[in-house]
Coordinates of C-alpha atoms in Angstrom, one line a residue:
Chain A
X60 CA 275.2 -40.6 5.5
X61 CA 276.5 -37.1 5.1
X62 CA 273.2 -36.0 3.8
X63 CA 271.3 -37.4 6.8
X64 CA 273.7 -35.7 9.2
X65 CA 273.3 -32.4 7.5
X66 CA 269.6 -32.5 7.6
X67 CA 269.6 -33.3 11.3
X68 CA 271.5 -30.1 11.9
X69 CA 269.0 -28.0 9.9
X70 CA 266.0 -26.7 11.9
X71 CA 262.6 -28.3 11.3
X72 CA 260.1 -26.6 9.0
X73 CA 257.7 -25.8 11.8
X74 CA 260.4 -23.9 13.7
X75 CA 260.9 -21.4 10.9
X76 CA 257.8 -21.4 8.8
X77 CA 255.9 -19.4 11.4
X78 CA 258.1 -16.4 10.6
X79 CA 256.7 -16.4 7.1
X80 CA 253.1 -16.3 8.2
X81 CA 252.6 -12.7 9.3
X82 CA 254.0 -11.2 6.1
X83 CA 252.2 -13.6 3.9
X84 CA 248.9 -13.0 5.8
X85 CA 249.1 -9.2 5.5
X86 CA 250.1 -9.4 1.9
X87 CA 247.3 -11.9 1.0
X88 CA 244.6 -10.0 3.0
X89 CA 245.3 -6.4 1.8
X90 CA 246.8 -6.9 -1.7
X91 CA 246.0 -10.3 -3.2
X92 CA 242.5 -10.5 -1.9
X93 CA 241.4 -7.0 -3.1
X94 CA 243.1 -7.8 -6.4
X95 CA 241.1 -11.0 -6.9
X96 CA 237.8 -9.5 -5.7
X97 CA 238.1 -6.7 -8.3
X98 CA 237.0 -9.5 -10.7
X99 CA 233.9 -10.0 -8.5
X100 CA 233.1 -6.3 -8.2
X101 CA 233.3 -5.9 -12.0
X102 CA 230.2 -8.1 -12.3
X103 CA 228.0 -5.9 -10.1
X104 CA 226.4 -2.5 -10.4
X105 CA 227.6 -0.9 -7.2
X106 CA 227.5 2.7 -6.1
X107 CA 230.1 2.4 -3.4
X108 CA 227.9 2.0 -0.4
X109 CA 226.6 -1.2 1.2
X110 CA 226.8 -4.8 0.0
X111 CA 227.1 -6.0 -3.5
X112 CA 223.5 -6.9 -4.6
X113 CA 222.9 -5.8 -8.1
X114 CA 224.5 -8.6 -10.1
X115 CA 224.6 -7.7 -13.8
X116 CA 226.9 -10.4 -15.1
X117 CA 229.1 -9.1 -17.9
X118 CA 227.0 -6.0 -18.3
X119 CA 229.9 -3.7 -17.3
X120 CA 232.1 -5.3 -19.9
X121 CA 229.7 -5.1 -22.7
X122 CA 229.3 -1.4 -21.9
X123 CA 233.1 -1.0 -21.9
X124 CA 233.4 -2.6 -25.4
X125 CA 230.3 -0.8 -26.8
X126 CA 231.4 1.8 -29.3
X127 CA 228.5 4.0 -28.4
X128 CA 229.3 3.5 -24.7
X129 CA 232.6 3.5 -22.9
X130 CA 234.9 2.3 -25.6
X131 CA 235.8 5.7 -26.9
X132 CA 236.9 7.4 -23.6
X133 CA 238.7 4.2 -22.6
X134 CA 240.7 3.9 -25.8
X135 CA 241.5 7.6 -25.8
X136 CA 242.8 7.3 -22.2
X137 CA 244.9 4.2 -22.8
X138 CA 246.4 5.7 -26.0
X139 CA 247.4 8.7 -23.9
X140 CA 249.1 6.3 -21.5
X141 CA 250.9 4.7 -24.5
X142 CA 251.9 8.1 -25.7
X143 CA 253.1 8.8 -22.2
X144 CA 255.2 5.6 -22.3
X145 CA 256.6 6.4 -25.7
X146 CA 257.8 9.9 -24.9
X147 CA 259.1 9.0 -21.4
X148 CA 260.9 6.0 -22.9
X149 CA 262.7 8.3 -25.4
X150 CA 263.5 10.8 -22.7
X151 CA 264.6 8.4 -19.9
X152 CA 266.4 6.0 -22.2
X153 CA 268.3 8.5 -24.4
X154 CA 268.9 11.3 -21.9
X155 CA 269.2 8.9 -19.0
X156 CA 271.7 6.8 -20.8
X157 CA 273.7 9.8 -21.9
X158 CA 273.8 11.2 -18.3
X159 CA 274.8 7.8 -16.9
X160 CA 277.6 7.4 -19.5
X161 CA 278.9 10.9 -18.6
X162 CA 278.7 10.2 -14.9
X163 CA 280.6 6.9 -15.6
X164 CA 283.4 8.7 -17.3
X165 CA 284.0 11.7 -15.0
X166 CA 285.7 12.0 -11.7
X167 CA 284.1 9.6 -9.1
X168 CA 283.7 12.3 -6.4
X169 CA 281.8 14.7 -8.7
X170 CA 279.9 11.7 -10.1
X171 CA 278.7 10.7 -6.6
X172 CA 277.5 14.2 -5.8
X173 CA 275.6 14.5 -9.1
X174 CA 274.1 11.0 -8.7
X175 CA 272.6 12.1 -5.4
X176 CA 271.4 15.5 -6.9
X177 CA 269.8 13.9 -9.9
X178 CA 267.9 11.5 -7.6
X179 CA 266.4 14.3 -5.5
X180 CA 263.3 15.1 -7.7
X181 CA 262.4 11.4 -7.6
X182 CA 261.9 11.7 -3.8
X183 CA 259.6 14.7 -4.0
X184 CA 255.8 14.0 -3.9
X185 CA 254.4 14.1 -7.5
X186 CA 251.8 16.5 -6.1
X187 CA 254.5 18.9 -5.2
X188 CA 256.2 18.5 -8.5
X189 CA 252.9 19.3 -10.2
X190 CA 252.3 22.5 -8.2
X191 CA 255.9 23.5 -8.6
X192 CA 255.7 23.4 -12.4
X193 CA 252.2 24.8 -12.6
X194 CA 253.6 27.9 -10.8
X195 CA 256.5 28.2 -13.3
X196 CA 254.4 27.5 -16.4
X197 CA 251.6 29.9 -15.4
X198 CA 251.2 31.9 -18.7
X199 CA 250.7 35.3 -17.0
X200 CA 253.2 35.7 -14.2
X201 CA 255.0 32.3 -14.3
X202 CA 258.8 32.4 -14.1
X203 CA 259.2 30.6 -17.4
X204 CA 257.0 32.9 -19.4
X205 CA 258.8 35.9 -17.9
X206 CA 262.2 34.5 -18.6
X207 CA 261.2 33.8 -22.2
X208 CA 259.9 37.3 -22.7
X209 CA 263.0 38.8 -21.1
X210 CA 265.2 36.8 -23.4
X211 CA 263.3 38.0 -26.5
X212 CA 261.9 34.6 -27.1
X213 CA 258.2 35.5 -26.6
X214 CA 257.2 33.4 -29.5
X215 CA 258.1 30.4 -27.3
X216 CA 255.9 31.7 -24.6
X217 CA 253.0 29.4 -25.2
X218 CA 250.2 28.1 -23.0
X219 CA 252.0 24.8 -22.3
X220 CA 249.4 23.4 -20.0
X221 CA 246.4 25.0 -21.6
X222 CA 246.7 24.0 -25.2
X223 CA 245.4 20.6 -26.2
X224 CA 248.4 20.0 -28.4
X225 CA 251.1 20.8 -25.9
X226 CA 249.6 19.7 -22.6
X227 CA 250.3 16.0 -22.8
X228 CA 254.0 16.4 -23.9
X229 CA 254.5 19.0 -21.2
X230 CA 253.1 16.6 -18.5
X231 CA 255.4 13.9 -19.8
X232 CA 258.4 16.3 -19.7
X233 CA 257.6 17.2 -16.1
X234 CA 257.3 13.6 -15.2
X235 CA 260.7 12.9 -16.9
X236 CA 262.3 15.8 -15.0
X237 CA 261.2 14.2 -11.7
X238 CA 261.9 10.6 -12.6
X239 CA 265.3 10.9 -14.4
X240 CA 267.4 9.9 -11.4
X241 CA 266.2 6.3 -11.4
X242 CA 267.1 5.2 -14.9
X243 CA 270.4 7.1 -14.6
X244 CA 271.3 5.0 -11.5
X245 CA 270.2 1.8 -13.2
X246 CA 272.3 2.4 -16.3
X247 CA 275.2 3.6 -14.2
X248 CA 275.1 0.5 -12.1
X249 CA 275.1 -1.7 -15.2
X250 CA 278.1 0.2 -16.6
X251 CA 280.0 -0.1 -13.4
X252 CA 279.4 -3.8 -13.4
X253 CA 280.9 -4.4 -16.8
X254 CA 284.1 -6.4 -16.1
X255 CA 287.1 -4.2 -16.6
X256 CA 288.9 -7.0 -18.6
X257 CA 286.4 -6.5 -21.4
X258 CA 287.1 -2.7 -21.5
X259 CA 290.8 -3.3 -21.3
X260 CA 290.6 -5.8 -24.1
X261 CA 288.7 -3.2 -26.2
X262 CA 291.4 -0.6 -25.4
X263 CA 294.2 -2.9 -26.4
X264 CA 292.4 -3.6 -29.7
X265 CA 292.6 0.1 -30.3
X266 CA 288.9 1.0 -29.8
X267 CA 288.3 4.6 -29.1
X268 CA 285.6 6.0 -26.7
X269 CA 282.9 6.0 -29.4
X270 CA 283.6 2.5 -30.6
X271 CA 283.8 1.2 -27.1
X272 CA 280.4 2.8 -26.3
X273 CA 278.6 1.5 -29.4
X274 CA 280.3 -1.9 -29.7
X275 CA 280.9 -2.8 -26.0
X276 CA 278.9 -0.8 -23.5
X277 CA 275.7 -0.5 -25.5
X278 CA 275.3 -4.3 -26.3
X279 CA 276.2 -5.2 -22.7
X280 CA 273.4 -3.0 -21.4
X281 CA 270.7 -4.5 -23.5
X282 CA 269.0 -6.2 -20.6
X283 CA 269.1 -3.0 -18.5
X284 CA 267.4 -1.2 -21.4
X285 CA 264.6 -3.8 -21.3
X286 CA 264.4 -3.3 -17.5
X287 CA 264.1 0.4 -17.9
X288 CA 261.5 0.0 -20.7
X289 CA 259.5 -2.4 -18.6
X290 CA 259.5 -0.1 -15.5
X291 CA 258.6 2.9 -17.7
X292 CA 255.7 0.9 -19.2
X293 CA 254.3 -0.1 -15.8
X294 CA 254.8 3.4 -14.3
X295 CA 253.2 5.1 -17.4
X296 CA 249.9 3.4 -16.4
X297 CA 250.1 4.6 -12.9
X298 CA 250.2 8.3 -13.8
X299 CA 247.5 10.1 -11.9
X300 CA 248.9 12.6 -9.4
X301 CA 250.6 14.9 -12.0
X302 CA 247.6 15.0 -14.3
X303 CA 245.2 15.6 -11.4
X304 CA 247.3 18.5 -10.1
X305 CA 248.1 20.1 -13.4
X306 CA 244.9 19.5 -15.4
X307 CA 242.2 18.5 -12.8
X308 CA 240.0 15.5 -12.7
X309 CA 238.5 16.3 -16.1
X310 CA 242.1 16.1 -17.5
X311 CA 241.7 19.1 -19.7
X312 CA 242.0 20.8 -22.0
X313 CA 239.1 18.9 -23.5
X314 CA 240.4 15.5 -22.2
X315 CA 243.8 16.0 -24.0
X316 CA 245.6 14.7 -20.9
X317 CA 243.0 12.1 -19.9
X318 CA 244.9 8.9 -18.8
X319 CA 243.6 5.7 -17.4
X320 CA 244.1 6.9 -13.8
X321 CA 242.0 10.0 -14.2
X322 CA 239.3 8.1 -16.2
X323 CA 239.2 5.4 -13.6
X324 CA 239.0 8.0 -10.8
X325 CA 236.1 9.9 -12.5
X326 CA 234.2 6.6 -13.2
X327 CA 234.5 5.4 -9.6
X328 CA 234.3 8.6 -7.6
X329 CA 232.5 10.9 -10.0
X330 CA 233.8 14.4 -10.2
X331 CA 233.6 17.1 -12.9
X332 CA 233.7 15.7 -16.5
X333 CA 232.7 12.1 -15.7
X334 CA 231.2 10.3 -18.7
X335 CA 229.6 7.4 -16.8
X336 CA 229.9 6.5 -13.2
X337 CA 229.8 3.4 -11.1
X338 CA 232.3 1.5 -8.9
X339 CA 231.5 -1.8 -10.6
X340 CA 232.1 -0.2 -14.0
X341 CA 235.4 1.2 -12.7
X342 CA 236.5 -2.2 -11.4
X343 CA 235.7 -3.7 -14.8
X344 CA 237.7 -1.0 -16.6
X345 CA 240.6 -1.8 -14.3
X346 CA 240.4 -5.5 -15.1
X347 CA 240.5 -4.7 -18.9
X348 CA 243.4 -2.3 -18.5
X349 CA 245.2 -4.8 -16.2
X350 CA 245.2 -7.5 -18.9
X351 CA 246.3 -5.1 -21.5
X352 CA 249.2 -3.9 -19.3
X353 CA 250.2 -7.4 -18.2
X354 CA 250.3 -8.9 -21.7
X355 CA 252.7 -6.3 -22.9
X356 CA 254.8 -6.4 -19.7
X357 CA 255.0 -10.2 -19.9
X358 CA 256.3 -9.8 -23.4
X359 CA 259.0 -7.4 -22.2
X360 CA 260.0 -9.7 -19.3
X361 CA 260.2 -12.6 -21.8
X362 CA 262.4 -10.4 -24.0
X363 CA 264.6 -9.5 -21.1
X364 CA 265.2 -13.1 -20.2
X365 CA 266.1 -13.9 -23.8
X366 CA 268.5 -11.0 -24.0
X367 CA 270.0 -11.8 -20.6
X368 CA 270.8 -15.3 -21.6
X369 CA 273.1 -14.6 -24.5
Chain B
X220 CA 288.9 2.7 -16.1
X221 CA 289.2 6.2 -17.5
X222 CA 289.5 7.4 -21.0
X223 CA 292.3 9.6 -21.9
X224 CA 290.3 12.5 -23.2
X225 CA 291.4 15.9 -24.1
X226 CA 290.4 19.1 -22.4
X227 CA 287.5 19.9 -24.6
X228 CA 285.8 16.6 -24.4
X229 CA 286.0 16.5 -20.6
X230 CA 284.9 20.1 -20.5
X231 CA 281.8 19.2 -22.6
X232 CA 281.0 16.3 -20.3
X233 CA 281.0 18.5 -17.2
X234 CA 279.0 21.1 -19.1
X235 CA 276.2 18.7 -19.9
X236 CA 276.2 17.1 -16.4
X237 CA 276.3 20.6 -14.8
X238 CA 273.4 21.7 -17.1
X239 CA 271.2 18.9 -16.0
X240 CA 272.2 19.6 -12.4
X241 CA 271.0 23.2 -12.8
X242 CA 267.8 22.1 -14.4
X243 CA 267.2 20.0 -11.3
X244 CA 268.4 22.5 -8.8
X245 CA 267.1 25.8 -9.9
X246 CA 263.4 25.0 -9.7
X247 CA 263.9 23.6 -6.2
X248 CA 265.9 26.6 -4.9
X249 CA 263.6 29.0 -6.6
X250 CA 260.6 27.4 -4.8
X251 CA 262.5 27.8 -1.5
X252 CA 263.1 31.5 -2.3
X253 CA 259.5 32.1 -3.4
X254 CA 258.2 30.6 -0.2
X255 CA 260.0 33.3 1.8
X256 CA 258.6 36.2 -0.1
X257 CA 255.6 38.4 0.6
X258 CA 252.6 37.8 -1.6
X259 CA 253.2 40.8 -3.9
X260 CA 256.8 39.7 -4.4
X261 CA 255.8 36.2 -5.3
X262 CA 253.5 37.4 -8.1
X263 CA 255.5 40.4 -9.3
X264 CA 259.1 39.4 -9.2
X265 CA 259.5 35.6 -9.1
X266 CA 263.3 35.7 -9.8
X267 CA 264.6 38.4 -7.5
X268 CA 266.0 37.5 -4.1
X269 CA 263.5 38.3 -1.4
X270 CA 264.3 41.7 0.2
X271 CA 263.2 40.5 3.6
X272 CA 262.8 36.9 4.5
X273 CA 259.2 36.3 5.4
X274 CA 259.5 33.3 7.7
X275 CA 256.0 34.3 8.9
X276 CA 254.7 32.5 5.8
X277 CA 255.8 29.3 7.4
X278 CA 254.3 30.2 10.8
X279 CA 251.1 31.2 9.1
X280 CA 250.9 28.1 7.0
X281 CA 251.5 26.0 10.1
X282 CA 248.9 27.9 12.2
X283 CA 246.2 28.7 9.6
X284 CA 246.6 25.8 7.3
X285 CA 246.6 22.8 9.6
X286 CA 250.0 21.9 8.3
X287 CA 251.0 20.4 11.6
X288 CA 248.1 18.0 11.6
X289 CA 248.8 16.8 8.1
X290 CA 252.5 16.3 8.8
X291 CA 251.8 14.4 12.0
X292 CA 249.3 12.1 10.2
X293 CA 251.7 11.5 7.3
X294 CA 254.7 10.9 9.6
X295 CA 253.1 8.2 11.8
X296 CA 251.4 6.6 8.9
X297 CA 254.6 6.3 6.9
X298 CA 256.7 5.2 9.8
X299 CA 254.3 2.4 10.7
X300 CA 253.9 1.3 7.1
X301 CA 257.7 1.1 6.8
X302 CA 257.9 -0.7 10.1
X303 CA 255.4 -3.3 8.9
X304 CA 257.3 -3.8 5.6
X305 CA 260.7 -4.1 7.2
X306 CA 259.6 -6.3 10.1
X307 CA 257.4 -8.7 8.2
X308 CA 259.4 -8.4 5.0
X309 CA 262.7 -9.3 6.6
X310 CA 261.2 -12.3 8.3
X311 CA 259.6 -13.6 5.1
X312 CA 262.7 -12.8 3.0
X313 CA 264.9 -14.6 5.5
X314 CA 262.8 -17.7 5.5
X315 CA 262.3 -17.7 1.7
X316 CA 266.0 -17.0 1.0
X317 CA 267.5 -19.4 3.6
X318 CA 265.3 -22.5 3.9
X319 CA 264.4 -25.1 1.4
X320 CA 260.9 -26.3 1.8
X321 CA 258.0 -27.4 -0.3
X322 CA 256.2 -24.4 -1.8
X323 CA 259.1 -22.0 -1.3
X324 CA 259.3 -21.2 -5.0
X325 CA 255.6 -20.8 -5.3
X326 CA 255.3 -18.3 -2.3
X327 CA 258.3 -16.4 -3.7
X328 CA 256.4 -16.0 -7.0
X329 CA 253.2 -14.9 -5.2
X330 CA 255.2 -12.0 -3.7
X331 CA 257.0 -11.3 -7.0
X332 CA 253.7 -11.1 -9.0
X333 CA 252.6 -8.1 -7.0
X334 CA 255.5 -6.1 -8.5
X335 CA 253.7 -5.9 -11.7
X336 CA 250.3 -5.1 -10.2
X337 CA 249.1 -1.6 -11.0
X338 CA 248.0 -0.4 -7.5
X339 CA 244.9 1.4 -8.8
X340 CA 243.6 -2.0 -9.8
X341 CA 242.7 -2.8 -6.2
X342 CA 241.2 0.6 -5.5
X343 CA 237.5 -0.3 -5.7
X344 CA 237.6 -3.5 -3.7
X345 CA 240.0 -1.9 -1.2
X346 CA 237.6 0.9 -0.7
X347 CA 234.8 -1.6 -0.1
X348 CA 237.0 -3.5 2.3
X349 CA 237.9 -0.4 4.3
X350 CA 234.2 0.5 4.4
X351 CA 233.4 -2.9 5.9
X352 CA 236.2 -2.6 8.4
X353 CA 235.1 1.0 9.3
X354 CA 238.5 2.4 8.3
X355 CA 237.4 4.9 5.7
X356 CA 238.8 8.3 6.8
X357 CA 241.5 6.8 8.9
X358 CA 245.2 6.8 8.1
X359 CA 245.3 3.2 9.4
X360 CA 243.8 2.2 6.0
X361 CA 247.0 3.6 4.5
X362 CA 249.2 1.8 6.9
X363 CA 247.6 -1.5 5.8
X364 CA 247.8 -0.6 2.2
X365 CA 251.4 0.6 2.0
X366 CA 252.5 -2.1 4.5
X367 CA 250.9 -4.9 2.5
X368 CA 251.6 -3.7 -1.1
X369 CA 255.2 -2.7 -0.2
X370 CA 255.9 -6.3 0.8
X371 CA 255.9 -7.5 -2.8
X372 CA 258.9 -5.5 -3.9
X373 CA 260.6 -5.7 -0.5
X374 CA 260.3 -9.5 0.0
X375 CA 261.7 -9.9 -3.6
X376 CA 264.8 -7.8 -2.8
X377 CA 265.3 -9.2 0.7
X378 CA 265.0 -12.8 -0.4
X379 CA 267.6 -12.3 -3.0
X380 CA 269.9 -10.6 -0.4
X381 CA 269.3 -13.3 2.2
X382 CA 270.2 -16.0 -0.3
X383 CA 273.7 -14.5 -0.8
X384 CA 274.5 -14.1 2.9
X385 CA 277.6 -16.0 4.1
X386 CA 276.6 -19.3 5.7
X387 CA 279.4 -20.0 8.2
X388 CA 278.0 -18.2 11.2
X389 CA 274.6 -19.8 10.6
X390 CA 275.9 -23.3 10.3
X391 CA 277.8 -22.8 13.5
X392 CA 274.6 -21.7 15.2
X393 CA 272.7 -24.8 14.1
X394 CA 275.5 -27.0 15.5
X395 CA 275.0 -25.1 18.8
X396 CA 271.3 -25.9 18.6
X397 CA 270.1 -22.3 18.0
X398 CA 266.5 -21.7 17.0
X399 CA 265.7 -20.1 13.6
X400 CA 264.2 -17.1 15.5
X401 CA 267.4 -16.6 17.3
X402 CA 269.5 -16.9 14.2
X403 CA 267.2 -14.4 12.3
X404 CA 267.5 -11.9 15.1
X405 CA 271.1 -12.2 16.1
X406 CA 272.8 -13.1 12.8
X407 CA 270.7 -12.5 9.7
X408 CA 269.1 -9.2 10.6
X409 CA 272.3 -7.4 11.4
X410 CA 273.8 -8.6 8.1
X411 CA 270.7 -7.3 6.3
X412 CA 271.0 -3.8 7.7
X413 CA 272.4 -2.1 4.5
X414 CA 269.7 -3.5 2.3
X415 CA 267.0 -2.7 4.9
X416 CA 268.1 1.0 4.6
X417 CA 267.4 1.0 0.9
X418 CA 264.1 -0.9 1.1
X419 CA 263.1 1.4 3.9
X420 CA 263.8 4.4 1.8
X421 CA 261.7 3.2 -1.1
X422 CA 258.8 2.3 1.1
X423 CA 259.0 5.6 3.1
X424 CA 259.0 7.6 -0.1
X425 CA 256.0 5.8 -1.6
X426 CA 254.0 6.1 1.6
X427 CA 254.9 9.7 2.2
X428 CA 254.3 10.8 -1.4
X429 CA 251.2 8.6 -2.0
X430 CA 248.3 10.6 -3.3
X431 CA 245.7 8.4 -5.0
X432 CA 244.7 6.4 -2.0
X433 CA 244.7 9.2 0.6
X434 CA 242.5 11.1 -1.9
X435 CA 239.8 8.3 -2.0
X436 CA 240.1 7.1 1.6
X437 CA 240.5 10.2 3.7
X438 CA 237.6 12.7 3.9
X439 CA 237.9 14.9 6.9
X440 CA 240.7 17.5 7.3
X441 CA 242.0 16.3 10.6
X442 CA 242.7 12.9 9.2
X443 CA 244.4 13.9 5.9
X444 CA 248.0 13.3 4.9
X445 CA 250.1 16.1 3.5
X446 CA 249.6 15.4 -0.2
X447 CA 245.9 15.8 0.0
X448 CA 246.0 18.4 2.7
X449 CA 247.9 20.7 0.4
X450 CA 244.9 20.7 -1.9
X451 CA 243.0 22.8 0.6
X452 CA 245.2 25.8 -0.1
X453 CA 243.9 25.8 -3.7
X454 CA 240.6 27.6 -3.6
X455 CA 238.0 27.6 -6.4
X456 CA 238.8 31.2 -7.2
X457 CA 241.9 32.1 -5.2
X458 CA 245.1 30.2 -4.5
X459 CA 246.7 31.2 -1.2
X460 CA 250.3 31.2 -2.6
X461 CA 251.8 32.5 0.6
X462 CA 250.6 29.4 2.4
X463 CA 250.9 26.9 -0.4
X464 CA 254.5 27.6 -1.1
X465 CA 255.8 26.9 2.4
X466 CA 253.6 23.8 2.5
X467 CA 255.2 22.5 -0.7
X468 CA 258.7 23.1 0.7
X469 CA 257.9 21.4 4.1
X470 CA 256.2 18.4 2.5
X471 CA 259.2 17.5 0.3
X472 CA 261.8 17.8 3.1
X473 CA 261.2 14.5 5.0
X474 CA 261.8 12.2 2.0
X475 CA 264.9 14.2 1.1
X476 CA 266.1 14.0 4.7
X477 CA 265.6 10.3 4.9
X478 CA 267.5 10.0 1.5
X479 CA 270.4 12.0 2.9
X480 CA 270.6 9.7 5.9
X481 CA 270.8 6.5 3.8
X482 CA 272.0 7.9 0.5
X483 CA 275.5 6.3 0.8
X484 CA 274.2 2.9 1.5
X485 CA 271.4 3.3 -1.0
X486 CA 273.6 4.4 -4.0
X487 CA 276.3 1.9 -3.2
X488 CA 273.7 -0.9 -2.8
X489 CA 272.2 0.0 -6.2
X490 CA 275.4 0.4 -8.1
X491 CA 276.9 -2.8 -6.6
X492 CA 274.0 -4.7 -8.0
X493 CA 272.4 -5.6 -4.6
X494 CA 269.2 -4.0 -5.7
X495 CA 269.2 -5.7 -9.1
X496 CA 265.7 -5.6 -10.6

C-alpha cells in the first residue's frame, strides 16, 4: 500500500529520461563511437584521406608483432612509458606523501596557501611547462647551468635534455614538478578524513608522531596509494606534450625519450624520425597499447577494491 | 589534531614545505621577469632584475605573433566545451543519481568506462570523423571532443554528488506535482553549484591546455589555439624569445585565474571527499 503511494508520487520515466539523452548522445557519438571504430580502422591500410577501402585483415597486427617490423620501436616506447610510470610513482608517492603529511601537521592557514601554490603548476599548459624548463636547462645560457657554474658545481652542469642517459629522467622530473599538486591534495584529503577518534586513541596509547604515521596513517591511506598509482599509470601513457616540446617528434636523443604518444604521432601523421607510417597501423598500435594499459589498470582497480574492503 | 612538537621539528617542517614552495614559485616568477626583458638581457643575464620593464614585448607578441587570435579561439572553444559538459553532464548526473530505472547502472558504467580510456586511442577515427564532417581545421572539432570526452569524468562525479543531495525539498515538489525538469532547474542545480565549480575547473583546464588534438586537427594559423600557436614562435634556426616568453606567460594566466576564482570551493570539495576518485 505504502509502496504504491510512493510510486504514484514519483515522476514517470518518460518525464525524466529525456534529460539523459543529450549527454548520452554526445558522449556516444564523439567518444564511444570513435573508440569502437578504432578497431575497424586497425584492419585497414589508410593514409588519412578518403574512405576506408584497402582492407588488410590482421596485416597491421602481424606487422606490429613482427620482430623485424614494428615490434622493436613499440616495445622500446612502451618500456619508456613504464619507466616514466615507475619514476613518477616514486616521486609523487614519496614526495607527495611527505608534503601532504607536512601540510597536514602545520598551521591550517599556511597549509591552505601552500596547497593552492603547489597546485598552480598543474594548471599550466604542459607545452608551457616544457618551454619553461627547456629555457632553464639550455646548456649554454640557461639559468640552471649558470647557477651551477656560479656555485662552483660545474661538474653538475650536464646536458640534461641532450644526453640519452639523462633525458628521460629529466622529462619525468619536469612532469613531476608540474603534477605534484594533485597527489598532494589526494593524500591530504585522505588524511583529513581519518576519524579523529582513531588518532586520539593512538595518542592515549602513547604513540609518538612516527609510530602514528607508520602504524595508523600509512595503513589507512592504502587505498589512496592505489588510487594515486592507478592515476599515475594511466597518465604515464598519455605523455606527449612534454616530450614533443622538449625533444621533438623524433623523441631524441636517438629515441631515448620515445614514448607511446610520440611513436603513435609519427606513425599516424609522419614527421621526422618516423619508422613506418599509416593511420591504420597507428590505430592498431593504439589498440594493442590500450589492452596492455587496461589489463594492468584493471588489476590496480581490483587491488584497490580489495584493500578498500578491509 | 595537532602534535605537540618542539621548535626544531616544526621548523624543519616549514623548511621543507617552503623549499618546495620556492621550487614551484621561482621558475614561474623568473619566467615573468624574463618576459619583461630586452632580448640581450634575456640571453646574457637571466637572473638579474630587468633594468627597464619592456612591456613592449607583450605588445609586439600580441601584434606580430597573432596572439590575440589564438587566445580568442582558445577562449571560446574552452568556454563552449565547459558549457557542454556542465549542461549535459548535470542533466545526466541528476537523472542517474536521482531516479531508479532499468538500465541506470549500465549507463552509469558506460560513462565510468571512459575514465580509463587513453584519449589518444580515439585520435585516428576521430580525425576521420572530423574529415567526414568537414570540421578539420575548425575549433568546433575541439568543442565536440572536449565536450564529449569530459562527460565521462564529470557524469561520474555529478552522479555521486546528486545521489547524496537531501531529498526533502524534492519529495515536497513531487507532492506539489512538479515536473522533473522543474525540480532539476530550481532545486537540484542550485544545490550542485559547488561541485559544478570543481568539475568546470577540471574541464576548462584540460580544454585550454590541450595540445595533442589541436596539433592534429588545426592546420591554419587563424584557427589555432594557444598551445599550438606558440609553436610558431620557435623557428627552425631562430627562436624569437622576446615574443615567446610573453606568449608563455599570457597562455598560462587564464587557467590560473579560473583556479583562483573557484579555488576555495575546489580545495574544500576535494578535501571533504566530494571529489572522491
